[in-house]
Amino acid sequence: MEFKIINTTTGEDSKYTNEVIAQFLFTHLEQYGDKISDILKCIQYVMDPNKGGNIVIGIDEGKIVGITILNNTGMQGFIPENILVYIAVDNSQRGKGYGKKLMQKAIEITDGAIALHVEPDNPAKGLYEKLGFTNKYLEMRLIK
């Protein structure tokens, strides 16, 4: 498995365009996903030099097998510096260790702490725990 990293330093990629990334995530996030327009906003956040983050694309035999997107929070010291917004593995390639390798690469290239949100019934929760993520807080939201 090889990796393609996209951020403000590397710039956009002509093969792995924002639309290709968004479509992959939309397709493979399934019930845990968002609209393509929201995924594109997340990608634009990464590419904004005043915000930033990383897109990590996992590639095997020339095909995308997984993608993760982390956005910088800009809140170093009191909130984790990064939030993992999206991670998806091609639904036909699950169970082959691609998710773990993708997460390991994302952790390796990211400076600072990483937060993520995961549904209690999401099978990926066990992977996150094995990689050292802990549940320190109960998240609550007020949606207006």
Coordinates of C-alpha atoms in Angstrom, one line a residue:
M1 CA 0.0 0.0 0.0
E2 CA 1.3 3.4 -0.9
F3 CA 0.1 6.8 0.3
K4 CA -0.6 10.1 -1.4
I5 CA -0.7 13.1 0.9
I6 CA -2.5 16.2 -0.1
N7 CA -2.3 19.5 1.9
T8 CA -1.4 23.2 1.4
T9 CA 2.3 22.2 1.0
T10 CA 1.8 19.5 -1.6
G11 CA -1.1 21.2 -3.3
E12 CA -4.0 19.7 -5.2
D13 CA -3.5 16.6 -7.3
S14 CA -4.6 16.3 -10.9
K15 CA -5.5 12.6 -10.5
Y16 CA -7.0 12.7 -7.0
T17 CA -9.1 15.8 -7.4
N18 CA -11.4 17.2 -4.7
E19 CA -14.4 15.7 -6.6
V20 CA -12.7 12.2 -6.8
I21 CA -12.0 12.3 -3.0
A22 CA -15.5 13.5 -2.1
Q23 CA -17.1 10.9 -4.3
F24 CA -15.1 8.1 -2.8
L25 CA -15.9 9.2 0.8
F26 CA -19.6 9.7 -0.1
T27 CA -19.8 6.2 -1.5
H28 CA -17.8 4.3 1.2
L29 CA -18.9 6.2 4.4
E30 CA -22.3 4.8 3.9
Q31 CA -24.6 5.5 6.9
Y32 CA -21.8 7.4 8.6
G33 CA -21.4 9.9 5.8
D34 CA -22.4 13.4 4.7
K35 CA -23.5 15.1 1.5
I36 CA -20.9 15.6 -1.2
S37 CA -21.2 19.4 -0.7
D38 CA -20.2 19.0 3.0
I39 CA -17.3 16.7 2.2
L40 CA -16.0 19.3 -0.4
K41 CA -16.1 22.0 2.3
C42 CA -13.9 19.8 4.5
I43 CA -11.5 19.4 1.6
Q44 CA -11.4 23.1 1.0
Y45 CA -10.6 23.7 4.7
V46 CA -7.5 21.5 4.3
M47 CA -6.4 23.5 1.3
D48 CA -6.9 26.9 2.9
P49 CA -3.4 28.1 4.1
N50 CA -5.1 29.9 7.1
K51 CA -6.7 26.6 8.3
G52 CA -5.0 23.4 6.9
G53 CA -4.9 19.7 7.6
N54 CA -4.0 16.6 5.7
I55 CA -5.8 14.3 3.2
V56 CA -4.2 10.8 3.2
I57 CA -5.1 8.6 0.3
G58 CA -4.3 4.9 0.5
I59 CA -3.6 3.3 -2.9
D60 CA -3.1 -0.4 -3.7
E61 CA -2.4 -1.6 -7.3
G62 CA -3.2 1.9 -8.6
K63 CA -6.7 2.0 -7.0
I64 CA -7.9 4.1 -4.0
V65 CA -8.6 1.7 -1.1
G66 CA -9.1 4.3 1.6
I67 CA -9.1 8.0 2.4
T68 CA -8.9 10.0 5.6
I69 CA -9.1 13.8 6.1
L70 CA -7.9 15.6 9.2
N71 CA -8.5 19.3 9.7
N72 CA -6.4 21.5 11.9
T73 CA -8.3 23.1 14.8
G74 CA -6.0 26.0 15.5
M75 CA -6.6 25.5 19.2
Q76 CA -3.2 24.0 20.3
G77 CA -2.9 23.5 24.0
F78 CA -6.5 23.4 25.1
I79 CA -8.3 21.4 22.3
P80 CA -6.6 18.8 20.2
E81 CA -4.8 20.4 17.3
N82 CA -6.4 18.1 14.8
I83 CA -9.8 16.5 14.2
L84 CA -10.2 13.5 12.1
V85 CA -13.3 14.4 10.1
Y86 CA -13.5 11.5 7.6
I87 CA -12.1 8.0 7.1
A88 CA -13.4 5.4 4.7
V89 CA -12.1 2.2 3.2
D90 CA -13.5 0.8 0.0
N91 CA -16.4 -1.4 1.1
S92 CA -15.1 -4.2 -1.1
Q93 CA -11.6 -4.1 0.6
R94 CA -12.6 -4.0 4.3
G95 CA -10.9 -6.5 6.6
K96 CA -7.6 -6.3 4.9
G97 CA -5.9 -3.9 7.3
Y98 CA -6.2 -0.8 5.0
G99 CA -8.0 1.2 7.7
K100 CA -5.3 0.5 10.2
K101 CA -2.5 1.4 7.8
L102 CA -4.3 4.6 6.8
M103 CA -4.8 5.6 10.4
Q104 CA -1.1 4.8 11.2
K105 CA 0.0 7.0 8.3
A106 CA -2.3 9.8 9.4
I107 CA -1.0 9.7 12.9
E108 CA 2.6 9.6 11.7
I109 CA 2.3 12.8 9.5
T110 CA 0.2 14.8 11.9
D111 CA 1.7 17.1 14.5
G112 CA -0.2 17.3 17.8
A113 CA -3.2 15.5 19.3
I114 CA -6.0 14.1 17.2
A115 CA -9.7 14.0 18.1
L116 CA -12.4 12.1 16.4
H117 CA -16.1 11.4 16.7
V118 CA -17.3 7.8 16.3
E119 CA -20.7 6.3 16.7
P120 CA -20.9 3.7 19.5
D121 CA -22.0 1.0 17.0
N122 CA -19.3 1.8 14.3
P123 CA -17.0 -1.2 13.9
A124 CA -14.0 1.2 13.5
K125 CA -14.3 2.1 17.2
G126 CA -12.2 -1.0 18.1
L127 CA -9.5 0.1 15.7
Y128 CA -9.3 3.6 17.2
E129 CA -9.0 2.1 20.7
K130 CA -6.2 -0.2 19.6
L131 CA -4.4 2.8 18.1
G132 CA -4.5 4.6 21.5
F133 CA -7.6 6.8 21.2
T134 CA -9.6 7.1 24.4
N135 CA -13.0 8.4 25.3
K136 CA -12.4 11.1 27.8
Y137 CA -15.6 13.1 27.3
L138 CA -19.2 12.7 26.4
E139 CA -20.0 14.9 23.5
M140 CA -23.1 17.0 23.7
R141 CA -24.4 19.4 21.0
L142 CA -27.0 22.1 20.8
I143 CA -28.2 22.4 17.3
K144 CA -30.0 25.6 16.4

